[in-house]
CSV table of C-alpha atoms in Angstrom, one decimal:
chain,number,residue,atom,x,y,z
A,1,ASP,CA,-81.7,-308.8,-29.2
A,2,SER,CA,-80.2,-307.0,-32.3
A,3,GLY,CA,-77.4,-305.3,-30.3
A,4,VAL,CA,-78.8,-301.9,-31.2
A,5,THR,CA,-80.0,-299.8,-28.3
A,6,GLN,CA,-82.3,-296.8,-28.3
A,7,THR,CA,-83.4,-294.5,-25.5
A,8,PRO,CA,-85.8,-293.5,-24.3
A,9,LYS,CA,-88.4,-296.2,-25.1
A,10,HIS,CA,-91.3,-293.8,-24.7
A,11,LEU,CA,-91.5,-290.1,-24.8
A,12,ILE,CA,-94.5,-287.9,-24.3
A,13,THR,CA,-94.2,-284.2,-24.9
A,14,ALA,CA,-96.2,-281.2,-26.0
A,15,THR,CA,-96.4,-279.3,-29.3
A,16,GLY,CA,-93.6,-276.8,-29.8
A,17,GLN,CA,-91.1,-278.7,-27.7
A,18,ARG,CA,-87.8,-280.2,-28.7
A,19,VAL,CA,-86.6,-283.8,-27.9
A,20,THR,CA,-83.5,-285.9,-28.5
A,21,LEU,CA,-83.6,-289.6,-29.3
A,22,ARG,CA,-80.4,-291.6,-28.8
A,23,CYS,CA,-79.1,-294.7,-30.6
A,24,SER,CA,-76.1,-296.9,-30.0
A,25,PRO,CA,-75.2,-299.2,-32.9
A,26,ARG,CA,-73.9,-302.7,-32.7
A,27,SER,CA,-70.3,-303.0,-31.7
A,28,GLY,CA,-68.2,-302.5,-34.9
A,29,ASP,CA,-71.0,-301.2,-37.1
A,30,LEU,CA,-70.1,-297.8,-38.6
A,31,SER,CA,-73.4,-297.0,-40.3
A,32,VAL,CA,-76.5,-295.7,-38.4
A,33,TYR,CA,-79.8,-295.2,-40.1
A,34,TRP,CA,-82.9,-293.4,-38.7
A,35,TYR,CA,-86.4,-294.3,-39.7
A,36,GLN,CA,-89.9,-292.9,-38.8
A,37,GLN,CA,-92.9,-295.1,-38.7
A,38,SER,CA,-96.2,-293.3,-38.5
A,39,LEU,CA,-99.7,-294.8,-38.8
A,40,ASP,CA,-100.5,-293.1,-42.1
A,41,GLN,CA,-97.1,-293.1,-43.8
A,42,GLY,CA,-95.6,-296.5,-42.8
A,43,LEU,CA,-91.8,-296.8,-42.5
A,44,GLN,CA,-89.8,-294.0,-44.0
A,45,PHE,CA,-86.0,-293.5,-44.2
A,46,LEU,CA,-84.9,-290.2,-42.6
A,47,ILE,CA,-81.1,-290.1,-42.6
A,48,GLN,CA,-77.9,-292.2,-42.7
A,49,TYR,CA,-74.6,-291.6,-41.0
A,50,TYR,CA,-71.4,-293.5,-41.7
A,51,ASN,CA,-68.4,-293.1,-39.3
A,52,GLY,CA,-69.5,-289.7,-38.2
A,53,GLU,CA,-70.4,-288.3,-41.7
A,54,GLU,CA,-73.8,-287.8,-43.2
A,55,ARG,CA,-74.1,-290.3,-46.0
A,56,ALA,CA,-77.7,-290.1,-47.3
A,57,LYS,CA,-80.8,-288.1,-46.6
A,58,GLY,CA,-84.4,-289.1,-47.0
A,59,ASN,CA,-87.7,-287.5,-46.1
A,60,ILE,CA,-86.3,-285.6,-43.1
A,61,LEU,CA,-87.9,-282.4,-42.2
A,62,GLU,CA,-85.9,-279.2,-41.6
A,63,ARG,CA,-87.1,-279.2,-38.0
A,64,PHE,CA,-85.2,-282.5,-37.5
A,65,SER,CA,-81.5,-283.0,-37.4
A,66,ALA,CA,-79.1,-285.8,-36.5
A,67,GLN,CA,-75.5,-286.4,-35.8
A,68,GLN,CA,-73.1,-289.3,-35.2
A,69,PHE,CA,-70.5,-288.9,-32.5
A,70,PRO,CA,-66.9,-290.2,-32.5
A,71,ASP,CA,-68.0,-293.2,-30.4
A,72,LEU,CA,-70.5,-293.9,-33.2
A,73,HIS,CA,-73.6,-293.4,-31.2
A,74,SER,CA,-76.2,-291.2,-32.9
A,75,GLU,CA,-78.8,-288.7,-31.8
A,76,LEU,CA,-81.9,-287.5,-33.7
A,77,ASN,CA,-83.1,-284.1,-32.6
A,78,LEU,CA,-86.7,-283.1,-33.3
A,79,SER,CA,-87.7,-279.5,-32.7
A,80,SER,CA,-90.9,-277.4,-32.9
A,81,LEU,CA,-92.8,-280.6,-32.5
A,82,GLU,CA,-96.2,-281.0,-34.1
A,83,LEU,CA,-99.0,-283.5,-33.5
A,84,GLY,CA,-98.1,-285.2,-36.8
A,85,ASP,CA,-94.6,-286.0,-35.5
A,86,SER,CA,-96.1,-288.6,-33.2
A,87,ALA,CA,-94.6,-291.9,-34.4
A,88,LEU,CA,-92.2,-294.7,-33.7
A,89,TYR,CA,-88.6,-293.8,-34.5
A,90,PHE,CA,-86.2,-296.6,-35.2
A,91,CYS,CA,-82.5,-296.6,-35.7
A,92,ALA,CA,-80.6,-299.4,-37.4
A,93,SER,CA,-77.0,-300.2,-37.8
A,94,SER,CA,-75.6,-302.2,-40.6
A,95,ALA,CA,-72.8,-304.5,-41.6
A,96,LEU,CA,-72.5,-305.6,-45.2
A,97,ASN,CA,-75.8,-303.9,-46.0
A,98,GLU,CA,-77.8,-306.1,-43.6
A,99,GLN,CA,-79.7,-303.9,-41.2
A,100,PHE,CA,-80.2,-304.5,-37.5
A,101,PHE,CA,-83.0,-302.5,-35.9
A,102,GLY,CA,-83.2,-301.1,-32.5
A,103,PRO,CA,-86.4,-301.5,-30.4
A,104,GLY,CA,-87.6,-298.0,-31.3
A,105,THR,CA,-88.7,-294.9,-29.4
A,106,ARG,CA,-92.4,-294.2,-29.3
A,107,LEU,CA,-92.9,-290.4,-29.5
A,108,THR,CA,-96.3,-289.0,-28.5
A,109,VAL,CA,-96.8,-285.3,-29.1
A,110,LEU,CA,-99.9,-283.9,-27.2
B,1,LYS,CA,-98.2,-295.4,-57.3
B,2,ASN,CA,-95.9,-296.7,-54.6
B,3,GLU,CA,-92.5,-297.9,-55.6
B,4,VAL,CA,-92.9,-301.0,-53.5
B,5,GLU,CA,-96.2,-302.8,-53.4
B,6,GLN,CA,-97.1,-305.7,-51.2
B,7,SER,CA,-100.0,-308.1,-51.4
B,8,PRO,CA,-102.2,-309.0,-49.6
B,9,GLN,CA,-102.5,-306.2,-47.1
B,10,ASN,CA,-104.1,-308.5,-44.6
B,11,LEU,CA,-103.9,-312.3,-44.3
B,12,THR,CA,-105.5,-314.8,-41.9
B,13,ALA,CA,-104.6,-318.4,-41.8
B,14,GLN,CA,-105.1,-321.6,-39.8
B,15,GLU,CA,-102.2,-323.1,-38.1
B,16,GLY,CA,-100.3,-325.4,-40.4
B,17,GLU,CA,-101.2,-323.6,-43.6
B,18,PHE,CA,-98.7,-322.6,-46.3
B,19,ILE,CA,-98.5,-318.8,-46.6
B,20,THR,CA,-97.2,-316.6,-49.4
B,21,ILE,CA,-96.7,-312.8,-49.3
B,22,ASN,CA,-95.8,-311.0,-52.5
B,23,CYS,CA,-93.7,-307.9,-53.1
B,24,SER,CA,-93.4,-306.0,-56.4
B,25,TYR,CA,-91.2,-303.0,-57.0
B,26,SER,CA,-90.6,-300.5,-59.8
B,27,VAL,CA,-87.1,-299.2,-59.1
B,28,GLY,CA,-83.7,-300.6,-59.8
B,29,ILE,CA,-82.4,-302.3,-56.7
B,30,SER,CA,-79.2,-303.6,-55.3
B,31,ALA,CA,-81.0,-305.8,-52.7
B,32,LEU,CA,-84.4,-306.6,-51.2
B,33,HIS,CA,-85.1,-307.1,-47.5
B,34,TRP,CA,-87.9,-308.9,-45.8
B,35,LEU,CA,-88.6,-307.6,-42.3
B,36,GLN,CA,-90.9,-308.9,-39.5
B,37,GLN,CA,-92.5,-306.5,-37.1
B,38,HIS,CA,-94.2,-308.0,-34.0
B,39,PRO,CA,-97.2,-306.4,-32.2
B,40,GLY,CA,-94.8,-304.9,-29.7
B,41,GLY,CA,-93.2,-302.9,-32.5
B,42,GLY,CA,-89.7,-304.4,-32.8
B,43,ILE,CA,-88.4,-305.1,-36.3
B,44,VAL,CA,-86.3,-308.1,-37.2
B,45,SER,CA,-84.5,-308.5,-40.5
B,46,LEU,CA,-85.5,-311.9,-41.9
B,47,PHE,CA,-83.7,-312.0,-45.3
B,48,MET,CA,-81.6,-309.9,-47.5
B,49,LEU,CA,-81.7,-311.0,-51.2
B,50,SER,CA,-80.1,-309.9,-54.4
B,51,SER,CA,-80.9,-313.0,-56.4
B,52,GLY,CA,-82.3,-316.5,-56.2
B,53,LYS,CA,-83.7,-318.0,-53.1
B,54,LYS,CA,-82.9,-318.2,-49.3
B,55,LYS,CA,-84.3,-320.4,-46.7
B,56,HIS,CA,-84.2,-320.1,-42.9
B,57,GLY,CA,-86.2,-322.7,-40.9
B,58,ARG,CA,-89.8,-322.5,-42.1
B,59,LEU,CA,-89.2,-319.3,-44.0
B,60,ILE,CA,-88.3,-319.1,-47.7
B,61,ALA,CA,-87.7,-315.9,-49.7
B,62,THR,CA,-87.3,-315.8,-53.5
B,63,ILE,CA,-86.6,-312.9,-55.8
B,64,ASN,CA,-87.0,-312.6,-59.6
B,65,ILE,CA,-84.9,-309.6,-60.7
B,66,GLN,CA,-86.2,-309.6,-64.3
B,67,GLU,CA,-89.8,-309.5,-63.1
B,68,LYS,CA,-89.1,-307.2,-60.1
B,69,HIS,CA,-90.9,-309.5,-57.8
B,70,SER,CA,-90.2,-311.2,-54.5
B,71,SER,CA,-92.2,-313.7,-52.4
B,72,LEU,CA,-91.9,-314.7,-48.8
B,73,HIS,CA,-93.3,-318.1,-48.0
B,74,ILE,CA,-94.0,-319.6,-44.5
B,75,THR,CA,-94.4,-323.3,-44.4
B,76,ALA,CA,-96.4,-325.0,-41.6
B,77,SER,CA,-97.5,-321.6,-40.2
B,78,HIS,CA,-97.8,-321.2,-36.4
B,79,PRO,CA,-99.6,-318.5,-34.3
B,80,ARG,CA,-96.2,-317.1,-33.3
B,81,ASP,CA,-95.7,-316.2,-37.0
B,82,SER,CA,-98.5,-313.6,-36.5
B,83,ALA,CA,-96.8,-310.2,-37.3
B,84,VAL,CA,-96.5,-307.6,-40.0
B,85,TYR,CA,-94.2,-308.6,-42.8
B,86,ILE,CA,-92.5,-305.7,-44.6
B,87,CYS,CA,-90.7,-305.8,-47.9
B,88,ALA,CA,-88.0,-303.1,-48.4
B,89,VAL,CA,-85.8,-302.5,-51.4
B,90,ARG,CA,-82.4,-300.8,-51.5
B,91,SER,CA,-82.4,-298.4,-54.4
B,92,TRP,CA,-79.2,-298.9,-56.5
B,93,LYS,CA,-79.3,-295.2,-57.4
B,94,ASP,CA,-78.9,-293.7,-53.9
B,95,ASP,CA,-78.6,-296.8,-51.6
B,96,LYS,CA,-81.7,-295.8,-49.6
B,97,LEU,CA,-84.3,-298.3,-48.3
B,98,ILE,CA,-87.8,-297.9,-49.7
B,99,PHE,CA,-90.5,-299.8,-47.7
B,100,GLY,CA,-93.7,-301.5,-48.7
B,101,THR,CA,-96.8,-300.9,-46.5
B,102,GLY,CA,-96.6,-304.3,-44.9
B,103,THR,CA,-98.7,-307.4,-44.8
B,104,ARG,CA,-100.5,-308.1,-41.5
B,105,LEU,CA,-100.6,-311.9,-40.9
B,106,GLN,CA,-102.7,-313.5,-38.2
B,107,VAL,CA,-102.4,-317.3,-37.7
B,108,PHE,CA,-105.1,-318.9,-35.6
B,109,PRO,CA,-104.7,-322.2,-33.8
């Protein structure tokens, strides 16, 4: 158990819908990272937050957005969902650059 | 060409064999990570390296910064080592993680 929690574990939705994925980092970790793992693209970095502020941005689509709240939990919002957004979404928190991954949310868009 | 290349893509072994997975990268890095992903999907960080060698139990990771190459070794492999092993580098330019495509290892009894 990494200490990072993600909810929900599974999410099935339809194209065009909007979903919110939630992540709680390990106690004391200020950084939260979001990653997408799809079958054809592998793991890709989406976005990083540090203590509530956006720190770095990767291959995140404009339809996706994220935020980190004062209690340090983070949410990833995915809107206008497409079939290709089906993937595993991981968050990770870090201390001294070592990353601790959550169990992931498996999103299926039908 | 991918910035992080792993080889082999797939690997099968008999229990007890010594296993090596290789990772080459083409960008400047501040650190390299080895991750393990089990069939259930969860990802565990095995090592974070910026130089030299690290050992944890039956796992050994080495990195050669000049050659931009890292290896992950598993001694006395066991069926429970069956997983996907992913190499990821932290770019020094923007601190982002760039992932390899992973090596799928199956160890048979």
